[in-house]
PDB file of C-alpha atoms in Angstrom:
ATOM      1  CA  MET A 632     107.560 116.376 205.611  1.00  0.00           C
ATOM      2  CA  LYS A 633     103.569 115.235 205.040  1.00  0.00           C
ATOM      3  CA  VAL A 634     103.729 111.944 205.913  1.00  0.00           C
ATOM      4  CA  PHE A 635     105.657 113.124 209.421  1.00  0.00           C
ATOM      5  CA  LEU A 636     102.862 115.335 209.926  1.00  0.00           C
ATOM      6  CA  ILE A 637     100.607 112.406 209.147  1.00  0.00           C
ATOM      7  CA  LYS A 638     101.891 110.980 211.571  1.00  0.00           C
ATOM      8  CA  LEU A 639     102.782 113.289 214.238  1.00  0.00           C
ATOM      9  CA  LEU A 640      98.785 114.068 214.486  1.00  0.00           C
ATOM     10  CA  LEU A 641      97.524 110.475 214.581  1.00  0.00           C
ATOM     11  CA  VAL A 642      99.844 109.953 217.316  1.00  0.00           C
ATOM     12  CA  PHE A 643      98.539 113.569 218.755  1.00  0.00           C
ATOM     13  CA  LEU A 644      94.967 112.508 218.161  1.00  0.00           C
ATOM     14  CA  LEU A 645      95.525 109.383 220.383  1.00  0.00           C
ATOM     15  CA  PHE A 646      96.814 110.568 223.068  1.00  0.00           C
ATOM     16  CA  TYR A 647      94.447 113.040 223.305  1.00  0.00           C
ATOM     17  CA  GLY A 648      92.062 110.222 223.097  1.00  0.00           C
ATOM     18  CA  MET A 649      93.658 108.342 226.039  1.00  0.00           C
ATOM     19  CA  LEU A 650      92.843 110.924 228.001  1.00  0.00           C
ATOM     20  CA  PHE A 651      89.343 111.768 227.445  1.00  0.00           C
ATOM     21  CA  LEU A 652      88.776 108.535 228.251  1.00  0.00           C
ATOM     22  CA  LEU A 653      90.663 108.888 230.943  1.00  0.00           C
ATOM     23  CA  GLN A 654      89.396 111.979 232.320  1.00  0.00           C
ATOM     24  CA  THR A 655      85.500 110.569 231.015  1.00  0.00           C
ATOM     25  CA  PHE A 656      85.754 107.478 233.594  1.00  0.00           C
ATOM     26  CA  ILE A 657      87.121 109.547 236.524  1.00  0.00           C
ATOM     27  CA  ASP A 658      84.465 112.148 236.081  1.00  0.00           C
ATOM     28  CA  SER A 659      82.054 109.645 236.021  1.00  0.00           C
ATOM     29  CA  LYS A 660      83.452 107.576 239.210  1.00  0.00           C
ATOM     30  CA  LEU A 661      83.064 110.805 241.268  1.00  0.00           C
ATOM     31  CA  GLN A 662      79.590 111.476 239.931  1.00  0.00           C
ATOM     32  CA  ASN A 663      78.288 108.597 241.481  1.00  0.00           C
ATOM     33  CA  SER A 664      80.693 109.057 245.006  1.00  0.00           C
ATOM     34  CA  THR A 665      78.933 109.050 248.171  1.00  0.00           C
ATOM     35  CA  SER A 666      81.681 110.523 249.932  1.00  0.00           C
ATOM     36  CA  SER A 667      81.387 114.272 252.058  1.00  0.00           C
ATOM     37  CA  THR A 668      82.632 115.764 248.977  1.00  0.00           C
ATOM     38  CA  TYR A 669      80.885 114.573 246.120  1.00  0.00           C
ATOM     39  CA  LEU A 670      77.570 113.313 247.923  1.00  0.00           C
ATOM     40  CA  ASP A 671      76.062 116.858 247.763  1.00  0.00           C
ATOM     41  CA  TRP A 672      76.941 117.606 244.473  1.00  0.00           C
ATOM     42  CA  ASN A 673      75.511 114.619 243.303  1.00  0.00           C
ATOM     43  CA  LEU A 674      72.079 114.665 244.250  1.00  0.00           C
ATOM     44  CA  LEU A 675      71.698 117.456 243.285  1.00  0.00           C
ATOM     45  CA  MET A 676      73.316 117.481 239.854  1.00  0.00           C
ATOM     46  CA  ASN A 677      69.969 114.423 240.092  1.00  0.00           C
ATOM     47  CA  GLY A 678      67.831 116.494 240.955  1.00  0.00           C
ATOM     48  CA  LYS A 679      67.780 114.203 244.074  1.00  0.00           C
ATOM     49  CA  ILE A 680      67.301 117.814 247.441  1.00  0.00           C
ATOM     50  CA  ASN A 681      63.515 119.191 246.597  1.00  0.00           C
ATOM     51  CA  ALA A 682      63.365 120.910 249.734  1.00  0.00           C
ATOM     52  CA  PRO A 683      61.414 123.692 250.428  1.00  0.00           C
ATOM     53  CA  LEU A 684      63.543 124.846 253.062  1.00  0.00           C
ATOM     54  CA  VAL A 685      67.705 124.944 251.965  1.00  0.00           C
ATOM     55  CA  PHE A 686      70.296 127.633 253.453  1.00  0.00           C
ATOM     56  CA  LEU A 687      72.835 128.588 251.562  1.00  0.00           C
ATOM     57  CA  GLY A 688      76.466 129.864 252.396  1.00  0.00           C
ATOM     58  CA  ASN A 689      80.004 129.117 253.770  1.00  0.00           C
ATOM     59  CA  SER A 690      81.906 127.076 256.353  1.00  0.00           C
ATOM     60  CA  ARG A 691      79.350 128.752 258.972  1.00  0.00           C
ATOM     61  CA  THR A 692      76.182 127.387 257.121  1.00  0.00           C
ATOM     62  CA  GLU A 693      78.058 123.737 256.864  1.00  0.00           C
ATOM     63  CA  ALA A 694      78.209 123.636 260.683  1.00  0.00           C
ATOM     64  CA  HIS A 695      75.275 126.192 262.582  1.00  0.00           C
ATOM     65  CA  PHE A 696      72.377 124.297 260.629  1.00  0.00           C
ATOM     66  CA  ASP A 697      71.545 121.154 261.005  1.00  0.00           C
ATOM     67  CA  PRO A 698      68.825 119.932 259.267  1.00  0.00           C
ATOM     68  CA  GLU A 699      67.630 116.802 260.762  1.00  0.00           C
ATOM     69  CA  ILE A 700      67.098 119.160 264.561  1.00  0.00           C
ATOM     70  CA  ILE A 701      65.222 121.708 262.001  1.00  0.00           C
ATOM     71  CA  GLU A 702      62.644 119.481 260.586  1.00  0.00           C
ATOM     72  CA  LYS A 703      61.758 118.665 263.750  1.00  0.00           C
ATOM     73  CA  ASN A 704      60.918 121.344 264.984  1.00  0.00           C
ATOM     74  CA  THR A 705      59.604 123.046 261.945  1.00  0.00           C
ATOM     75  CA  GLY A 706      58.031 119.854 260.015  1.00  0.00           C
ATOM     76  CA  ILE A 707      59.706 121.413 257.143  1.00  0.00           C
ATOM     77  CA  LYS A 708      61.647 119.307 254.833  1.00  0.00           C
ATOM     78  CA  SER A 709      65.463 120.746 254.514  1.00  0.00           C
ATOM     79  CA  TYR A 710      69.144 120.525 253.296  1.00  0.00           C
ATOM     80  CA  ASN A 711      71.851 122.286 254.215  1.00  0.00           C
ATOM     81  CA  LEU A 712      73.586 123.966 250.792  1.00  0.00           C
ATOM     82  CA  GLY A 713      76.491 125.551 252.320  1.00  0.00           C
ATOM     83  CA  VAL A 714      80.362 124.990 251.086  1.00  0.00           C
ATOM     84  CA  ALA A 715      82.994 125.518 252.762  1.00  0.00           C
ATOM     85  CA  GLY A 716      85.562 129.217 252.013  1.00  0.00           C
ATOM     86  CA  SER A 717      82.478 130.693 250.607  1.00  0.00           C
ATOM     87  CA  SER A 718      81.935 134.407 249.426  1.00  0.00           C
ATOM     88  CA  LEU A 719      78.419 135.021 248.405  1.00  0.00           C
ATOM     89  CA  ALA A 720      79.720 135.421 244.421  1.00  0.00           C
ATOM     90  CA  ILE A 721      81.060 132.134 245.190  1.00  0.00           C
ATOM     91  CA  GLU A 722      78.165 130.228 245.954  1.00  0.00           C
ATOM     92  CA  GLN A 723      76.163 131.494 243.041  1.00  0.00           C
ATOM     93  CA  ILE A 724      77.349 127.914 241.552  1.00  0.00           C
ATOM     94  CA  ARG A 725      75.665 125.745 244.163  1.00  0.00           C
ATOM     95  CA  TRP A 726      72.998 127.929 244.221  1.00  0.00           C
ATOM     96  CA  ASN A 727      72.564 128.363 240.348  1.00  0.00           C
ATOM     97  CA  SER A 728      72.598 124.979 239.769  1.00  0.00           C
ATOM     98  CA  TYR A 729      70.324 123.950 242.362  1.00  0.00           C
ATOM     99  CA  LEU A 730      67.482 126.107 241.032  1.00  0.00           C
ATOM    100  CA  VAL A 731      68.379 124.396 237.566  1.00  0.00           C
ATOM    101  CA  GLN A 732      68.411 120.389 238.658  1.00  0.00           C
ATOM    102  CA  ASN A 733      65.985 121.263 241.760  1.00  0.00           C
ATOM    103  CA  LYS A 734      62.197 122.033 242.790  1.00  0.00           C
ATOM    104  CA  PRO A 735      62.534 126.081 243.633  1.00  0.00           C
ATOM    105  CA  PRO A 736      62.347 126.036 247.787  1.00  0.00           C
ATOM    106  CA  LYS A 737      59.671 128.588 249.717  1.00  0.00           C
ATOM    107  CA  ILE A 738      62.093 129.211 252.166  1.00  0.00           C
ATOM    108  CA  VAL A 739      65.651 130.395 251.994  1.00  0.00           C
ATOM    109  CA  VAL A 740      67.909 130.970 254.620  1.00  0.00           C
ATOM    110  CA  GLN A 741      71.277 132.805 253.600  1.00  0.00           C
ATOM    111  CA  ASN A 742      74.042 133.169 255.770  1.00  0.00           C
ATOM    112  CA  ILE A 743      75.694 136.678 256.134  1.00  0.00           C
ATOM    113  CA  ASP A 744      79.224 137.156 257.250  1.00  0.00           C
ATOM    114  CA  LEU A 745      81.711 139.212 257.143  1.00  0.00           C
ATOM    115  CA  TYR A 746      83.785 137.179 255.284  1.00  0.00           C
ATOM    116  CA  ALA A 747      80.914 135.616 253.110  1.00  0.00           C
ATOM    117  CA  LEU A 748      80.223 139.489 251.854  1.00  0.00           C
ATOM    118  CA  THR A 749      84.858 139.508 250.542  1.00  0.00           C
ATOM    119  CA  ASP A 750      86.344 138.326 247.731  1.00  0.00           C
ATOM    120  CA  LYS A 751      87.276 134.896 248.455  1.00  0.00           C
ATOM    121  CA  PRO A 752      89.895 131.992 245.740  1.00  0.00           C
ATOM    122  CA  ILE A 753      87.325 128.856 245.609  1.00  0.00           C
ATOM    123  CA  ALA A 754      88.880 126.847 247.645  1.00  0.00           C
ATOM    124  CA  GLU A 755      88.027 123.140 247.635  1.00  0.00           C
ATOM    125  CA  LYS A 756      87.991 123.428 243.764  1.00  0.00           C
ATOM    126  CA  ASN A 757      87.933 119.338 242.744  1.00  0.00           C
ATOM    127  CA  GLN A 758      84.706 119.438 244.045  1.00  0.00           C
ATOM    128  CA  TYR A 759      83.354 121.609 241.317  1.00  0.00           C
ATOM    129  CA  LEU A 760      85.895 119.102 238.184  1.00  0.00           C
ATOM    130  CA  PRO A 761      83.278 115.987 237.853  1.00  0.00           C
ATOM    131  CA  TYR A 762      80.533 119.170 235.931  1.00  0.00           C
ATOM    132  CA  TYR A 763      82.202 120.846 233.705  1.00  0.00           C
ATOM    133  CA  HIS A 764      79.629 119.225 231.847  1.00  0.00           C
ATOM    134  CA  ASN A 765      76.721 121.370 233.921  1.00  0.00           C
ATOM    135  CA  ALA A 766      76.165 124.634 231.908  1.00  0.00           C
ATOM    136  CA  VAL A 767      75.537 126.632 234.378  1.00  0.00           C
ATOM    137  CA  LEU A 768      78.294 125.071 236.947  1.00  0.00           C
ATOM    138  CA  PHE A 769      80.349 125.917 234.037  1.00  0.00           C
ATOM    139  CA  HIS A 770      79.268 128.940 232.964  1.00  0.00           C
ATOM    140  CA  GLU A 771      79.205 130.425 237.737  1.00  0.00           C
ATOM    141  CA  LEU A 772      82.529 128.961 238.258  1.00  0.00           C
ATOM    142  CA  GLN A 773      84.062 130.818 235.173  1.00  0.00           C
ATOM    143  CA  LYS A 774      82.881 133.979 236.369  1.00  0.00           C
ATOM    144  CA  ILE A 775      85.558 133.250 239.030  1.00  0.00           C
ATOM    145  CA  ASP A 776      88.163 130.984 237.353  1.00  0.00           C
ATOM    146  CA  ASN A 777      89.191 131.442 233.927  1.00  0.00           C
ATOM    147  CA  SER A 778      91.619 128.710 233.621  1.00  0.00           C
ATOM    148  CA  VAL A 779      88.483 126.633 233.747  1.00  0.00           C
ATOM    149  CA  LEU A 780      87.651 127.430 230.356  1.00  0.00           C
ATOM    150  CA  TYR A 781      90.414 125.693 228.654  1.00  0.00           C
ATOM    151  CA  GLU A 782      90.730 122.677 231.879  1.00  0.00           C
ATOM    152  CA  LYS A 783      87.359 121.633 229.918  1.00  0.00           C
ATOM    153  CA  TYR A 784      88.937 121.598 226.839  1.00  0.00           C
ATOM    154  CA  VAL A 785      92.251 119.778 227.751  1.00  0.00           C
ATOM    155  CA  PRO A 786      91.122 116.412 229.283  1.00  0.00           C
ATOM    156  CA  MET A 787      92.768 116.014 232.220  1.00  0.00           C
ATOM    157  CA  SER A 788      94.236 119.219 232.825  1.00  0.00           C
ATOM    158  CA  LYS A 789      91.350 120.125 235.380  1.00  0.00           C
ATOM    159  CA  TYR A 790      92.843 116.958 237.637  1.00  0.00           C
ATOM    160  CA  ARG A 791      96.491 118.915 237.735  1.00  0.00           C
ATOM    161  CA  GLY A 792      97.186 119.241 242.008  1.00  0.00           C
ATOM    162  CA  TYR A 793      94.861 116.981 242.879  1.00  0.00           C
ATOM    163  CA  ILE A 794      96.444 113.579 242.016  1.00  0.00           C
ATOM    164  CA  VAL A 795      97.188 112.503 245.853  1.00  0.00           C
ATOM    165  CA  LYS A 796      92.732 114.564 246.278  1.00  0.00           C
ATOM    166  CA  LEU A 797      91.928 111.855 242.834  1.00  0.00           C
ATOM    167  CA  TYR A 798      94.071 108.556 244.102  1.00  0.00           C
ATOM    168  CA  GLU A 799      91.960 108.883 247.617  1.00  0.00           C
ATOM    169  CA  GLU A 800      88.418 109.075 246.212  1.00  0.00           C
ATOM    170  CA  LEU A 801      88.950 106.286 243.968  1.00  0.00           C
ATOM    171  CA  SER A 802      90.842 104.024 245.818  1.00  0.00           C
ATOM    172  CA  GLY A 803      88.535 104.861 249.443  1.00  0.00           C
ATOM    173  CA  SER A 804      92.051 105.920 251.253  1.00  0.00           C
ATOM    174  CA  LYS A 805      92.103 108.065 253.491  1.00  0.00           C
ATOM    175  CA  SER A 806      95.385 108.285 254.406  1.00  0.00           C
ATOM    176  CA  GLY A 807      94.674 107.705 258.067  1.00  0.00           C
ATOM    177  CA  LYS A 808      92.345 110.784 258.138  1.00  0.00           C
ATOM    178  CA  THR A 809      89.251 111.275 260.446  1.00  0.00           C
ATOM    179  CA  PRO A 810      86.567 111.015 257.283  1.00  0.00           C
ATOM    180  CA  VAL A 811      84.275 113.878 257.058  1.00  0.00           C
ATOM    181  CA  ILE A 812      80.399 113.196 257.307  1.00  0.00           C
ATOM    182  CA  LYS A 813      78.082 115.393 256.377  1.00  0.00           C
ATOM    183  CA  LYS A 814      73.894 114.932 257.045  1.00  0.00           C
ATOM    184  CA  LYS A 815      72.103 116.900 254.713  1.00  0.00           C
ATOM    185  CA  GLY A 816      74.850 118.663 253.992  1.00  0.00           C
ATOM    186  CA  TYR A 817      75.077 119.360 257.643  1.00  0.00           C
ATOM    187  CA  GLN A 818      78.712 118.907 259.185  1.00  0.00           C
ATOM    188  CA  LYS A 819      78.851 118.464 263.350  1.00  0.00           C
ATOM    189  CA  HIS A 820      81.566 119.550 264.644  1.00  0.00           C
ATOM    190  CA  HIS A 821      82.623 117.750 268.365  1.00  0.00           C
ATOM    191  CA  SER A 822      85.265 120.071 268.844  1.00  0.00           C
ATOM    192  CA  THR A 823      85.913 122.750 271.904  1.00  0.00           C
ATOM    193  CA  TRP A 824      86.639 125.774 271.758  1.00  0.00           C
ATOM    194  CA  ASN A 825      90.975 126.023 270.381  1.00  0.00           C
ATOM    195  CA  SER A 826      93.471 128.068 269.671  1.00  0.00           C
ATOM    196  CA  ASP A 827      92.733 129.590 265.950  1.00  0.00           C
ATOM    197  CA  PHE A 828      90.866 133.735 268.031  1.00  0.00           C
ATOM    198  CA  ALA A 829      94.051 133.300 270.013  1.00  0.00           C
ATOM    199  CA  LYS A 830      96.255 132.543 267.015  1.00  0.00           C
ATOM    200  CA  MET A 831      94.775 135.452 265.491  1.00  0.00           C
ATOM    201  CA  LYS A 832      94.366 138.224 267.755  1.00  0.00           C
ATOM    202  CA  LYS A 833      98.517 137.417 267.578  1.00  0.00           C
ATOM    203  CA  GLU A 834      98.201 137.795 263.593  1.00  0.00           C
ATOM    204  CA  ILE A 835      96.695 141.192 264.046  1.00  0.00           C
ATOM    205  CA  GLY A 836      98.244 142.586 267.069  1.00  0.00           C
ATOM    206  CA  GLY A 837      94.929 143.117 268.652  1.00  0.00           C
ATOM    207  CA  LYS A 838      94.051 146.140 265.909  1.00  0.00           C
ATOM    208  CA  ARG A 839      90.767 146.000 263.862  1.00  0.00           C
ATOM    209  CA  GLU A 840      90.117 143.959 260.872  1.00  0.00           C
ATOM    210  CA  LYS A 841      90.228 145.993 257.677  1.00  0.00           C
ATOM    211  CA  TYR A 842      87.339 145.426 254.437  1.00  0.00           C
ATOM    212  CA  SER A 843      87.844 146.670 251.076  1.00  0.00           C
ATOM    213  CA  VAL A 844      84.491 149.169 250.381  1.00  0.00           C
ATOM    214  CA  ILE A 845      85.577 147.585 247.351  1.00  0.00           C
ATOM    215  CA  GLU A 846      85.045 143.814 248.039  1.00  0.00           C
ATOM    216  CA  LEU A 847      81.508 144.261 250.585  1.00  0.00           C
ATOM    217  CA  ASN A 848      79.785 146.692 247.373  1.00  0.00           C
ATOM    218  CA  SER A 849      80.992 143.940 244.411  1.00  0.00           C
ATOM    219  CA  GLN A 850      78.874 140.645 247.108  1.00  0.00           C
ATOM    220  CA  LEU A 851      76.597 142.820 248.198  1.00  0.00           C
ATOM    221  CA  ASN A 852      75.682 142.946 245.066  1.00  0.00           C
ATOM    222  CA  VAL A 853      75.953 139.170 244.821  1.00  0.00           C
ATOM    223  CA  LEU A 854      72.743 139.563 247.060  1.00  0.00           C
ATOM    224  CA  LYS A 855      71.435 141.796 244.496  1.00  0.00           C
ATOM    225  CA  LYS A 856      71.202 138.429 242.650  1.00  0.00           C
ATOM    226  CA  ILE A 857      69.966 135.905 245.805  1.00  0.00           C
ATOM    227  CA  ILE A 858      66.702 138.034 246.517  1.00  0.00           C
ATOM    228  CA  ALA A 859      65.841 138.661 242.510  1.00  0.00           C
ATOM    229  CA  ASP A 860      66.044 135.419 241.691  1.00  0.00           C
ATOM    230  CA  CYS A 861      64.351 134.483 245.576  1.00  0.00           C
ATOM    231  CA  ASP A 862      61.610 136.882 244.130  1.00  0.00           C
ATOM    232  CA  ARG A 863      61.212 135.392 240.970  1.00  0.00           C
ATOM    233  CA  ILE A 864      60.412 131.518 241.993  1.00  0.00           C
ATOM    234  CA  HIS A 865      58.309 133.348 245.345  1.00  0.00           C
ATOM    235  CA  ALA A 866      60.139 131.923 248.110  1.00  0.00           C
ATOM    236  CA  GLN A 867      61.067 134.332 251.905  1.00  0.00           C
ATOM    237  CA  LEU A 868      64.986 135.924 251.946  1.00  0.00           C
ATOM    238  CA  ILE A 869      65.537 134.831 255.761  1.00  0.00           C
ATOM    239  CA  LEU A 870      68.952 136.131 256.183  1.00  0.00           C
ATOM    240  CA  VAL A 871      71.328 135.441 259.189  1.00  0.00           C
ATOM    241  CA  TRP A 872      73.843 136.537 260.824  1.00  0.00           C
ATOM    242  CA  THR A 873      74.595 133.108 262.991  1.00  0.00           C
ATOM    243  CA  PRO A 874      76.124 133.676 266.527  1.00  0.00           C
ATOM    244  CA  GLN A 875      79.767 134.502 266.685  1.00  0.00           C
ATOM    245  CA  TYR A 876      81.867 134.838 269.509  1.00  0.00           C
ATOM    246  CA  PHE A 877      81.848 138.160 271.607  1.00  0.00           C
ATOM    247  CA  GLU A 878      85.082 139.014 271.251  1.00  0.00           C
ATOM    248  CA  LEU A 879      85.288 138.896 267.333  1.00  0.00           C
ATOM    249  CA  ASN A 880      82.366 141.230 267.779  1.00  0.00           C
ATOM    250  CA  ALA A 881      85.139 144.228 268.575  1.00  0.00           C
ATOM    251  CA  PHE A 882      87.555 143.076 265.869  1.00  0.00           C
ATOM    252  CA  GLN A 883      85.354 143.760 262.764  1.00  0.00           C
ATOM    253  CA  GLU A 884      83.580 146.768 264.242  1.00  0.00           C
ATOM    254  CA  PRO A 885      83.131 149.533 262.723  1.00  0.00           C
ATOM    255  CA  THR A 886      81.918 147.990 259.343  1.00  0.00           C
ATOM    256  CA  LEU A 887      80.229 144.494 261.697  1.00  0.00           C
ATOM    257  CA  ARG A 888      77.558 147.046 262.663  1.00  0.00           C
ATOM    258  CA  GLU A 889      77.603 148.780 259.012  1.00  0.00           C
ATOM    259  CA  MET A 890      76.912 145.495 257.346  1.00  0.00           C
ATOM    260  CA  LYS A 891      74.094 144.683 260.119  1.00  0.00           C
ATOM    261  CA  ASN A 892      72.372 148.151 259.540  1.00  0.00           C
ATOM    262  CA  LYS A 893      72.912 147.313 255.682  1.00  0.00           C
ATOM    263  CA  MET A 894      70.781 144.512 256.587  1.00  0.00           C
ATOM    264  CA  LYS A 895      67.968 145.792 258.164  1.00  0.00           C
ATOM    265  CA  GLN A 896      67.497 148.669 255.040  1.00  0.00           C
ATOM    266  CA  ILE A 897      67.514 145.427 252.907  1.00  0.00           C
ATOM    267  CA  ALA A 898      65.021 143.156 254.556  1.00  0.00           C
ATOM    268  CA  LEU A 899      62.514 146.669 254.782  1.00  0.00           C
ATOM    269  CA  GLU A 900      62.798 147.386 251.104  1.00  0.00           C
ATOM    270  CA  ASN A 901      62.208 143.633 250.104  1.00  0.00           C
ATOM    271  CA  LYS A 902      58.729 142.472 251.346  1.00  0.00           C
ATOM    272  CA  ASN A 903      60.268 139.057 250.394  1.00  0.00           C
ATOM    273  CA  VAL A 904      62.976 139.660 253.126  1.00  0.00           C
ATOM    274  CA  VAL A 905      63.751 139.236 256.577  1.00  0.00           C
ATOM    275  CA  PHE A 906      66.570 139.594 258.744  1.00  0.00           C
ATOM    276  CA  TRP A 907      67.697 138.077 262.040  1.00  0.00           C
ATOM    277  CA  ASP A 908      70.479 139.075 263.565  1.00  0.00           C
ATOM    278  CA  PHE A 909      71.893 136.839 266.580  1.00  0.00           C
ATOM    279  CA  THR A 910      75.248 138.565 267.356  1.00  0.00           C
ATOM    280  CA  ASN A 911      74.310 139.883 270.636  1.00  0.00           C
ATOM    281  CA  ASN A 912      73.168 137.131 271.402  1.00  0.00           C
ATOM    282  CA  PRO A 913      73.611 134.946 275.349  1.00  0.00           C
ATOM    283  CA  LEU A 914      75.003 132.501 273.222  1.00  0.00           C
ATOM    284  CA  ASN A 915      78.034 134.278 271.687  1.00  0.00           C
ATOM    285  CA  PHE A 916      79.111 134.610 275.173  1.00  0.00           C
ATOM    286  CA  ASP A 917      80.108 131.249 276.143  1.00  0.00           C
ATOM    287  CA  LYS A 918      82.741 129.508 274.746  1.00  0.00           C
ATOM    288  CA  LYS A 919      81.084 126.179 275.159  1.00  0.00           C
ATOM    289  CA  TYR A 920      79.067 126.631 272.052  1.00  0.00           C
ATOM    290  CA  PHE A 921      81.528 126.943 270.301  1.00  0.00           C
ATOM    291  CA  TYR A 922      84.761 125.545 267.958  1.00  0.00           C
ATOM    292  CA  ASN A 923      86.631 129.209 267.354  1.00  0.00           C
ATOM    293  CA  SER A 924      85.371 132.696 267.387  1.00  0.00           C
ATOM    294  CA  PHE A 925      83.520 132.562 264.028  1.00  0.00           C
ATOM    295  CA  HIS A 926      82.551 128.710 264.049  1.00  0.00           C
ATOM    296  CA  MET A 927      79.670 127.161 266.764  1.00  0.00           C
ATOM    297  CA  ASN A 928      80.343 122.760 267.409  1.00  0.00           C
ATOM    298  CA  ASP A 929      77.381 120.321 268.251  1.00  0.00           C
ATOM    299  CA  VAL A 930      76.503 121.592 271.187  1.00  0.00           C
ATOM    300  CA  GLY A 931      76.211 124.893 269.780  1.00  0.00           C
ATOM    301  CA  SER A 932      73.986 123.988 266.164  1.00  0.00           C
ATOM    302  CA  ALA A 933      71.948 121.604 268.235  1.00  0.00           C
ATOM    303  CA  ILE A 934      70.252 124.808 270.865  1.00  0.00           C
ATOM    304  CA  LEU A 935      70.192 127.110 267.317  1.00  0.00           C
ATOM    305  CA  PRO A 936      67.588 125.806 265.954  1.00  0.00           C
ATOM    306  CA  ALA A 937      65.090 126.585 268.355  1.00  0.00           C
ATOM    307  CA  ILE A 938      65.626 130.546 268.299  1.00  0.00           C
ATOM    308  CA  PHE A 939      64.408 130.405 264.973  1.00  0.00           C
ATOM    309  CA  ARG A 940      61.140 130.790 264.054  1.00  0.00           C
ATOM    310  CA  PHE A 941      60.333 129.974 260.333  1.00  0.00           C
ATOM    311  CA  ALA A 942      57.141 131.347 258.138  1.00  0.00           C
TER     312      ALA A 942
END
């Protein structure tokens, strides 16, 4: 029996070792990938961004802030750190990792919207998987997803459910899909107005959207941490509610108005914080600047920097 248990243990250790080596190989390949999924992360983790001006937030950040245009207008080197599908809490994974690996920025532009101010599950979790060795990223990720603890110690378990994506990344195959191209974290959208807003109105039956006070307060507490971070690194924090199609505003009231008033109050109470509200800007009333009610296309994002004035 003892011999059998020893052999069983040896088989287990051999199997564990093989999986560990396979995972190490995959992690290494992805940590050197230049694909849209991993390039920004790899530059960040290797301390190669170091921009004096950074943009934080979700897909609205990705789509609305073009660093190349902003640099031409302001002369300030900038980088878009937006992560699609992120609440303020989820964006902390990238923000805190950035602060550890790169020089602190002088100006931080934080996207604010009602999507960012409500709790969200982690979107596209595969983007974080090669970096579990990074203590800051792992700590922030574990706050939101408890499964990462055993994923760190059970080789290859973190890649379960992502085999197809993994194959595409390692082989360079995208199954005929048009590859996503990002420049300095900015994702340009050439699309014109689509049917997303019509579908949303149909789904909610014309009623106003309801938002959880608990979730809003939770995300506002995260915003306090961002404000404290900016105060600590002596960076100006600009809270920006970028344009959204005007018809969407009505569905988000009265919470939209309440949160905008909250941002104004936060700016008044913190000397390093300002709030820019573009929800009533003329851009909001023309569909040619949007591909849906929540996101501007490349036509809109090209115009937006002209109304920015960075100190």
